[in-house]
Coordinates of C-alpha atoms and ligand atoms in Angstrom, one line a residue:
M1 CA -15.2 9.4 -79.8
P2 CA -15.9 7.9 -83.2
F3 CA -12.5 9.2 -84.4
A4 CA -10.4 8.7 -81.2
T5 CA -8.4 5.8 -82.5
R6 CA -5.4 5.7 -84.8
P7 CA -5.0 3.5 -87.8
R8 CA -2.6 0.6 -87.6
T9 CA -0.7 1.2 -90.8
A10 CA 2.2 -1.0 -92.0
T11 CA 4.6 1.7 -90.6
L12 CA 3.1 1.6 -87.2
R13 CA 3.0 -2.2 -86.9
E14 CA 6.6 -2.2 -87.8
L15 CA 7.7 0.6 -85.5
T16 CA 5.7 -0.7 -82.4
R17 CA 6.5 -4.4 -82.5
D18 CA 8.0 -4.6 -79.1
G19 CA 6.1 -1.9 -77.3
L20 CA 3.3 0.5 -77.9
G21 CA 3.5 4.1 -76.6
V22 CA 0.7 6.6 -76.4
A23 CA 0.7 8.6 -79.7
F24 CA -0.1 5.8 -82.0
A25 CA -1.9 3.5 -79.7
P26 CA -5.4 2.4 -80.7
H27 CA -8.2 3.7 -78.5
G28 CA -8.4 1.2 -75.6
E29 CA -7.2 0.4 -72.1
H30 CA -3.4 0.7 -73.0
W31 CA -3.8 4.1 -74.5
R32 CA -6.2 5.3 -71.8
Q33 CA -3.8 4.4 -69.0
L34 CA -0.7 6.0 -70.7
R35 CA -2.7 9.1 -71.7
K36 CA -3.7 9.5 -68.0
L37 CA -0.1 9.2 -67.0
C38 CA 0.9 11.8 -69.5
V39 CA -1.8 14.3 -68.5
T40 CA -1.5 13.8 -64.7
E41 CA 2.1 12.9 -64.2
L42 CA 4.5 13.5 -67.1
L43 CA 3.2 16.6 -68.8
S44 CA 1.0 18.3 -66.2
A45 CA 1.5 22.1 -65.5
R46 CA 3.1 21.2 -62.1
R47 CA 5.6 18.8 -63.7
V48 CA 6.4 21.3 -66.4
R49 CA 7.2 23.9 -63.7
S50 CA 9.3 21.4 -61.8
L51 CA 11.6 21.0 -64.9
R52 CA 12.2 24.7 -65.2
R53 CA 15.8 24.8 -64.0
G54 CA 16.9 22.5 -66.8
R55 CA 15.1 24.6 -69.4
E56 CA 16.7 27.8 -68.1
A57 CA 20.1 26.2 -68.3
E58 CA 19.4 25.2 -71.9
A59 CA 18.3 28.7 -72.8
A60 CA 21.5 30.0 -71.3
N61 CA 23.4 27.5 -73.6
L62 CA 21.4 28.8 -76.6
V63 CA 22.4 32.5 -76.1
A64 CA 26.0 31.4 -75.3
S65 CA 26.1 29.5 -78.6
V66 CA 24.9 32.6 -80.5
V67 CA 27.8 34.6 -78.9
A68 CA 30.2 31.8 -79.7
S69 CA 29.2 31.7 -83.4
L70 CA 29.6 35.5 -83.5
S71 CA 33.1 35.5 -82.0
S72 CA 34.3 32.7 -84.2
A73 CA 33.3 34.6 -87.3
P74 CA 35.7 37.1 -88.9
A75 CA 34.6 40.7 -89.1
P76 CA 32.3 41.9 -90.6
P77 CA 30.0 39.5 -88.7
K78 CA 29.0 36.4 -90.5
P79 CA 25.4 35.4 -90.3
V80 CA 24.3 32.8 -87.7
N81 CA 22.3 29.7 -88.5
V82 CA 19.4 30.4 -86.3
S83 CA 17.5 27.3 -87.4
A84 CA 20.3 25.0 -86.3
L85 CA 20.7 26.8 -83.0
I86 CA 17.0 26.6 -82.2
A87 CA 16.9 22.9 -83.2
T88 CA 19.7 22.1 -80.8
Y89 CA 18.2 24.2 -78.0
V90 CA 14.8 22.5 -78.3
T91 CA 16.2 19.0 -78.6
D92 CA 18.4 19.5 -75.6
A93 CA 15.6 21.0 -73.6
I94 CA 13.2 18.1 -74.4
V95 CA 15.9 15.4 -73.9
R96 CA 16.8 17.0 -70.6
A97 CA 13.2 17.0 -69.4
V98 CA 12.7 13.4 -70.4
V99 CA 16.0 11.7 -69.5
G100 CA 18.1 14.4 -67.8
D101 CA 21.4 15.8 -68.9
R102 CA 23.8 13.2 -67.8
I103 CA 23.3 10.4 -70.1
R104 CA 26.2 8.3 -71.5
D105 CA 26.4 7.9 -75.3
R106 CA 24.7 11.3 -75.5
D107 CA 26.0 12.1 -79.0
A108 CA 24.9 8.8 -80.4
F109 CA 21.6 9.1 -78.7
M110 CA 20.9 12.6 -80.2
E111 CA 22.0 11.4 -83.6
K112 CA 19.6 8.5 -83.5
L113 CA 16.7 10.7 -82.4
D114 CA 17.3 13.0 -85.4
E115 CA 17.5 10.0 -87.7
G116 CA 14.1 8.7 -86.3
V117 CA 12.3 11.7 -87.7
K118 CA 13.7 11.1 -91.1
V119 CA 13.0 7.3 -91.0
A120 CA 9.4 8.0 -90.0
A121 CA 9.0 10.5 -92.9
G122 CA 10.3 7.9 -95.4
F123 CA 7.3 5.7 -94.6
S124 CA 4.6 7.8 -96.1
L125 CA 4.4 5.9 -99.4
A126 CA 3.7 2.5 -98.0
D127 CA 1.1 4.0 -95.6
V128 CA -0.7 6.0 -98.3
F129 CA -0.9 3.0 -100.6
P130 CA -1.2 0.3 -98.0
S131 CA -2.4 -2.3 -100.5
S132 CA 0.5 -1.8 -102.9
R133 CA 3.1 -4.5 -102.4
L134 CA 5.3 -2.6 -104.7
A135 CA 5.2 0.4 -102.5
R136 CA 6.4 -1.6 -99.5
A137 CA 8.9 -3.6 -101.4
F138 CA 10.6 -0.7 -102.9
S139 CA 10.4 1.8 -100.2
G140 CA 13.2 0.3 -98.2
A141 CA 11.8 2.2 -95.3
A142 CA 10.8 -0.9 -93.3
R143 CA 14.4 -2.2 -93.3
R144 CA 15.8 1.2 -92.3
A145 CA 13.2 1.5 -89.5
R146 CA 14.1 -2.0 -88.1
A147 CA 17.8 -1.1 -88.0
H148 CA 17.0 2.2 -86.4
H149 CA 14.7 0.7 -83.9
R150 CA 17.3 -1.9 -82.9
E151 CA 19.9 0.8 -82.3
M152 CA 17.4 3.0 -80.4
T153 CA 16.4 0.2 -78.2
R154 CA 20.0 -0.5 -77.3
L155 CA 20.7 3.1 -76.5
M156 CA 17.4 3.5 -74.5
D157 CA 18.2 0.4 -72.5
G158 CA 21.5 1.9 -71.5
V159 CA 19.8 5.1 -70.4
I160 CA 17.2 3.2 -68.4
E161 CA 19.9 1.1 -66.7
E162 CA 21.8 4.2 -65.7
H163 CA 18.6 5.7 -64.2
R164 CA 17.8 2.5 -62.3
K165 CA 21.3 2.5 -60.8
R166 CA 21.2 6.1 -59.8
R167 CA 17.8 5.6 -58.1
A168 CA 19.1 2.4 -56.4
A169 CA 22.1 4.4 -55.1
G170 CA 19.7 6.9 -53.6
A171 CA 20.5 9.9 -55.7
G172 CA 17.0 11.1 -55.2
N173 CA 17.6 14.7 -54.4
D174 CA 18.0 15.8 -58.0
E175 CA 15.3 17.1 -60.2
E176 CA 13.2 14.1 -61.2
D177 CA 13.2 13.7 -65.0
L178 CA 10.3 12.0 -66.8
L179 CA 12.0 8.6 -67.1
D180 CA 12.5 8.7 -63.3
V181 CA 8.8 9.3 -62.9
L182 CA 8.0 6.3 -65.1
L183 CA 10.4 4.1 -63.3
R184 CA 8.9 5.2 -59.9
I185 CA 5.4 4.4 -61.1
Q186 CA 6.5 1.1 -62.5
K187 CA 8.1 0.2 -59.1
D188 CA 5.0 1.3 -57.2
G189 CA 2.8 -0.9 -59.4
G190 CA -0.9 -0.9 -59.0
L191 CA -1.6 -0.1 -62.7
Q192 CA -4.2 -2.1 -64.6
V193 CA -1.9 -2.5 -67.5
P194 CA 1.7 -3.0 -66.2
L195 CA 4.3 -0.7 -67.4
D196 CA 6.7 -3.2 -69.0
I197 CA 10.1 -2.1 -70.3
G198 CA 8.9 -2.0 -74.0
T199 CA 6.1 0.4 -73.0
I200 CA 8.5 2.7 -71.1
R201 CA 10.8 2.7 -74.0
A202 CA 8.0 3.5 -76.4
V203 CA 6.6 6.3 -74.3
I204 CA 10.0 7.9 -74.0
I205 CA 10.5 7.7 -77.8
D206 CA 7.0 9.1 -78.3
L207 CA 7.8 12.1 -76.1
F208 CA 11.0 12.9 -78.1
G209 CA 9.3 12.2 -81.4
A210 CA 6.2 14.3 -80.6
G211 CA 7.9 17.0 -78.7
S212 CA 11.2 18.0 -80.4
E213 CA 10.6 18.6 -84.1
T214 CA 7.2 20.2 -83.6
T215 CA 8.4 22.7 -81.0
A216 CA 11.6 23.5 -83.0
T217 CA 9.7 24.0 -86.2
T218 CA 7.3 26.4 -84.6
L219 CA 10.0 28.5 -82.9
Q220 CA 11.9 28.7 -86.2
W221 CA 8.8 30.0 -88.0
A222 CA 8.2 32.5 -85.2
M223 CA 11.7 34.0 -85.7
A224 CA 11.2 34.0 -89.5
E225 CA 7.8 35.7 -89.2
L226 CA 9.3 38.4 -86.9
M227 CA 12.0 39.0 -89.5
R228 CA 9.3 39.4 -92.2
H229 CA 7.4 41.8 -89.9
P230 CA 9.8 44.4 -88.4
A231 CA 7.1 46.2 -86.5
A232 CA 6.1 43.0 -84.7
L233 CA 9.8 42.3 -84.0
R234 CA 10.3 45.7 -82.4
K235 CA 7.1 45.4 -80.3
A236 CA 8.0 42.0 -79.0
Q237 CA 11.6 43.1 -78.3
A238 CA 10.5 46.3 -76.5
E239 CA 8.2 44.2 -74.3
V240 CA 10.9 41.7 -73.4
R241 CA 13.4 44.4 -72.6
R242 CA 10.9 46.4 -70.6
V243 CA 9.7 43.4 -68.5
L244 CA 13.3 42.2 -67.9
A245 CA 15.0 45.6 -67.5
G246 CA 18.0 45.3 -65.2
E247 CA 18.1 41.5 -65.4
R248 CA 21.1 39.5 -66.7
R249 CA 19.1 36.8 -68.3
V250 CA 15.6 35.6 -68.9
S251 CA 14.0 33.7 -66.1
E252 CA 10.7 31.8 -66.4
D253 CA 9.2 34.1 -63.8
A254 CA 8.9 36.8 -66.5
L255 CA 7.1 34.7 -69.1
P256 CA 3.5 35.3 -67.9
E257 CA 4.1 39.0 -68.4
L258 CA 5.2 38.7 -72.0
R259 CA 1.8 39.0 -73.4
Y260 CA 2.7 40.1 -76.9
L261 CA 5.4 37.4 -77.3
Q262 CA 2.7 34.9 -76.4
L263 CA 0.5 36.3 -79.2
V264 CA 3.4 36.1 -81.6
L265 CA 3.7 32.3 -80.9
K266 CA -0.1 32.0 -81.1
E267 CA -0.2 33.6 -84.6
T268 CA 2.8 31.4 -85.6
L269 CA 0.9 28.3 -84.6
R270 CA -2.1 29.5 -86.7
L271 CA -0.1 30.1 -89.9
H272 CA 2.3 27.2 -89.4
A273 CA 0.6 24.2 -87.8
A274 CA 3.7 22.1 -87.3
V275 CA 1.8 18.9 -87.9
P276 CA -0.3 20.1 -90.8
L277 CA -2.5 17.0 -91.1
L278 CA -2.4 16.3 -87.3
L279 CA -1.9 12.6 -86.5
P280 CA -4.1 10.2 -88.4
R281 CA -7.4 9.1 -86.9
E282 CA -9.6 6.2 -87.9
C283 CA -13.4 5.9 -88.0
Q284 CA -14.4 3.4 -85.3
E285 CA -18.1 3.3 -86.2
E286 CA -19.7 1.4 -89.1
T287 CA -20.3 4.7 -90.8
R288 CA -20.3 8.2 -89.5
G289 CA -21.8 11.3 -91.1
V290 CA -19.4 14.3 -91.2
L291 CA -20.4 17.5 -92.9
G292 CA -22.8 15.6 -95.3
Y293 CA -20.3 12.8 -96.1
D294 CA -20.6 9.2 -94.9
V295 CA -17.2 8.1 -93.5
P296 CA -17.0 4.3 -93.6
G297 CA -15.7 2.3 -90.6
G298 CA -11.9 1.8 -90.8
A299 CA -11.3 4.8 -93.0
M300 CA -8.3 6.9 -92.2
V301 CA -9.2 10.5 -91.5
L302 CA -6.8 13.3 -91.8
V303 CA -7.6 16.8 -90.5
N304 CA -5.9 19.7 -92.4
A305 CA -5.1 22.0 -89.5
W306 CA -2.9 24.0 -91.7
A307 CA -5.7 24.9 -94.1
I308 CA -8.2 25.4 -91.2
G309 CA -5.9 28.0 -89.7
R310 CA -5.7 30.0 -92.9
D311 CA -9.4 29.8 -93.8
A312 CA -10.7 33.2 -94.7
A313 CA -14.3 32.1 -93.8
S314 CA -13.1 31.9 -90.1
W315 CA -10.2 34.4 -90.0
G316 CA -11.4 37.1 -92.4
P317 CA -9.8 38.5 -95.5
D318 CA -6.4 39.0 -93.8
A319 CA -6.2 35.2 -92.9
E320 CA -2.9 34.8 -94.7
E321 CA -1.3 37.7 -92.9
F322 CA 0.9 37.5 -89.8
R323 CA -0.9 39.8 -87.3
P324 CA -0.6 38.8 -83.7
E325 CA -2.8 41.8 -82.8
R326 CA -5.9 39.8 -84.0
F327 CA -5.7 38.0 -80.7
E328 CA -5.3 41.1 -78.5
D329 CA -8.2 42.1 -76.2
G330 CA -10.6 43.9 -78.4
G331 CA -9.1 42.3 -81.6
A332 CA -11.2 40.4 -84.1
M333 CA -10.2 36.9 -82.7
A334 CA -9.6 37.9 -79.0
G335 CA -11.1 34.9 -77.3
V336 CA -10.0 32.2 -79.8
D337 CA -7.6 29.7 -78.5
F338 CA -5.7 26.5 -79.5
R339 CA -6.7 24.3 -76.6
G340 CA -9.2 22.3 -78.4
T341 CA -12.5 24.2 -78.0
D342 CA -12.2 26.5 -81.1
F343 CA -12.4 24.3 -84.2
E344 CA -11.0 27.0 -86.4
F345 CA -7.7 26.8 -84.6
V346 CA -6.4 23.3 -84.0
P347 CA -2.6 23.2 -84.3
F348 CA -2.6 20.8 -81.3
G349 CA -5.6 18.8 -82.5
A350 CA -8.8 18.5 -80.4
G351 CA -10.8 16.0 -78.5
R352 CA -9.5 13.0 -76.7
R353 CA -6.3 12.8 -78.7
I354 CA -5.4 16.5 -78.4
C355 CA -1.7 17.1 -77.7
P356 CA -0.9 16.6 -74.0
G357 CA 2.4 18.5 -74.4
I358 CA 1.0 22.0 -74.9
A359 CA 2.3 23.4 -71.6
L360 CA 5.8 22.0 -72.1
G361 CA 6.0 23.1 -75.8
L362 CA 4.9 26.6 -74.9
A363 CA 7.4 26.9 -72.0
V364 CA 10.3 25.8 -74.2
M365 CA 9.2 28.2 -77.0
E366 CA 8.5 31.2 -74.8
L367 CA 11.8 30.9 -73.0
G368 CA 13.8 30.4 -76.1
L369 CA 12.2 33.3 -78.1
A370 CA 12.4 35.7 -75.1
S371 CA 16.1 34.8 -74.7
L372 CA 16.9 35.5 -78.3
L373 CA 15.0 38.8 -78.3
F374 CA 16.3 40.0 -75.0
H375 CA 20.1 39.6 -75.7
F376 CA 20.3 40.3 -79.4
D377 CA 19.2 42.6 -82.2
W378 CA 18.5 40.6 -85.4
E379 CA 18.8 41.6 -89.0
L380 CA 18.6 39.8 -92.3
P381 CA 22.1 39.2 -93.8
G382 CA 23.4 41.7 -96.3
G383 CA 20.7 44.2 -95.5
A384 CA 18.1 42.2 -97.4
A385 CA 14.5 43.5 -97.3
P386 CA 12.0 41.6 -95.0
E387 CA 9.9 40.6 -98.0
E388 CA 12.9 38.9 -99.6
L389 CA 13.1 36.3 -96.8
D390 CA 12.3 32.8 -98.2
M391 CA 9.2 31.4 -96.4
A392 CA 8.9 28.1 -98.4
E393 CA 7.9 24.9 -96.5
G394 CA 9.6 21.6 -97.0
L395 CA 7.9 18.3 -97.5
G396 CA 7.4 15.8 -94.6
I397 CA 5.2 14.9 -91.6
T398 CA 6.0 18.3 -90.1
A399 CA 5.8 21.6 -92.0
R400 CA 9.3 22.7 -91.4
R401 CA 11.1 25.6 -93.2
K402 CA 12.6 24.5 -96.5
S403 CA 15.8 26.5 -96.0
D404 CA 17.6 27.3 -92.8
L405 CA 17.2 30.8 -91.3
W406 CA 20.5 32.7 -91.3
L407 CA 20.5 36.0 -89.5
Q408 CA 22.9 38.6 -88.3
A409 CA 23.0 39.1 -84.6
T410 CA 24.2 42.1 -82.5
V411 CA 24.6 41.7 -78.8
R412 CA 22.4 44.3 -76.9
V413 CA 22.3 42.8 -73.4
P414 CA 25.6 41.0 -72.6
V415 CA 25.4 37.3 -72.0
P416 CA 26.8 36.4 -68.5
N417 CA 29.7 34.1 -68.1
V418 CA 30.6 33.9 -71.8
Ligands
HEM1 C1 4.5 23.3 -80.8 C2 4.6 22.2 -80.3 C3 3.7 21.0 -80.5 C4 2.7 20.8 -81.5 C5 2.3 21.8 -82.6 C6 2.1 19.5 -81.3 C7 1.1 19.0 -82.1 C8 0.5 17.8 -81.8 C9 -0.6 17.3 -82.6 C10 -1.2 18.0 -83.8 C11 -0.9 16.0 -82.1 C12 -2.1 15.1 -82.6 C13 -3.4 15.5 -82.1 C14 -4.6 14.9 -82.6 O1 -4.5 13.7 -83.2 O2 -5.7 15.5 -82.6 C15 -0.1 15.8 -81.0 C16 -0.1 14.7 -80.2 C17 0.8 14.4 -79.2 N1 1.7 15.3 -78.7 FE1 2.1 17.1 -79.4 N2 2.7 18.9 -80.2 C18 3.7 19.8 -79.7 C19 4.5 19.6 -78.6 C20 4.5 18.4 -77.9 C21 5.4 18.2 -76.7 C22 6.4 19.2 -76.2 C23 5.1 16.9 -76.3 C24 5.8 16.2 -75.2 C25 7.1 16.1 -74.9 C26 4.0 16.4 -77.1 C27 3.5 15.1 -76.9 C28 2.4 14.6 -77.7 C29 1.8 13.3 -77.5 C30 2.3 12.2 -76.5 C31 0.8 13.2 -78.4 C32 -0.1 12.0 -78.7 C33 -1.4 12.1 -77.9 C34 -2.4 11.0 -78.1 O3 -2.4 10.3 -79.1 O4 -3.2 10.7 -77.2 N3 3.7 17.3 -78.0 N4 0.8 16.9 -80.8

């Protein structure tokens, strides 16, 4: 509770001028209401299941695009940019969940989303030195953010208008996307804090911002770790092919049976917390003692989830090693989970501000990884040894890979309709 609010930095004041979403809202009624909407309506397990058809279609596009890049390459097979394919799959899957797959100006919309992540990253200087006028004057980030925000608002308004028209025309039989849900709730009314258009826009942008890059980064690291650890790759692949034997493609029905694949993702989340410092918190009390330190009211508090996940004091001498087996029944860390009760493992945060998108993120990652492992065998280009794979991290709000992951793919289970 003393750290359940977020700081109002220069960046955030700028980015949220005409509407506040959930991720950066200060603790209070506005946040409480949107948070409840996220947990009970937008990102609940039931809602995530209801969006499954769209996810499966995007996973089918992912495997088709691997095949397409193989067939367009001259023999011997050219490597495939797995990072780029994963980023496209995840963005498409999240965008489809949030606003559906039939939006006009789709390309411009996707481009702006991508730009948003870069704009946000450019802000760090002014936020870390908030009192430095120099930092703000020279960063140029505020100006870029305003321009980006204007363009995003224009595109969002178009998407909202399309949705409204479709609803008014009674096209209600389709799968409801998350924007449909918000518009329905807005129309029904009865909320203490009304859902105005600025708030709806901000929530939608939050869902993209919080959901795409994080999920894509984690999935890219999972593939990279599997390439570094051939025994784990073989084990995960054998499991997928055993569970799906005789099937033509991966369906979500199979996901609960892919126990080892789930542990691969869990171990990836431990070593590669996608948001290494979580989202900033602020101390709401006059002072608060934490581990022997007095944290003054108003201080920004950053939690280093990345370091916590690699701490040998919690994880043992092999803390830096990728070993999904540590979570297996009977393994050293069998019961430890990332859902906010085990403080040595907090890639999604903990407490009131814990990520509400865990179920959606996991569904997208499990389906994508299972699809890549089911249809293809993977090798490092040019017969490189696993330990030669570059595992460097780039700089930014998320801990993404510094270099793209290029791999050679061989089709093992044919991809239907390609
Ligand atoms: C692997 C995937 C993901 C990771 C690692 C991740 C991580 C995080 C982290 C670290 C936070 C901050 C928690 C804190 O302050 O304690 C957060 C917040 C949030 N995440 Fe996620 N996230 C992921 C996927 C998603 C998805 C798919 C969505 C929805 C589309 C989502 C929506 C949100 C929202 C709305 C918040 C703000 C919550 C609040 O402030 O109350 N996340 N996430």
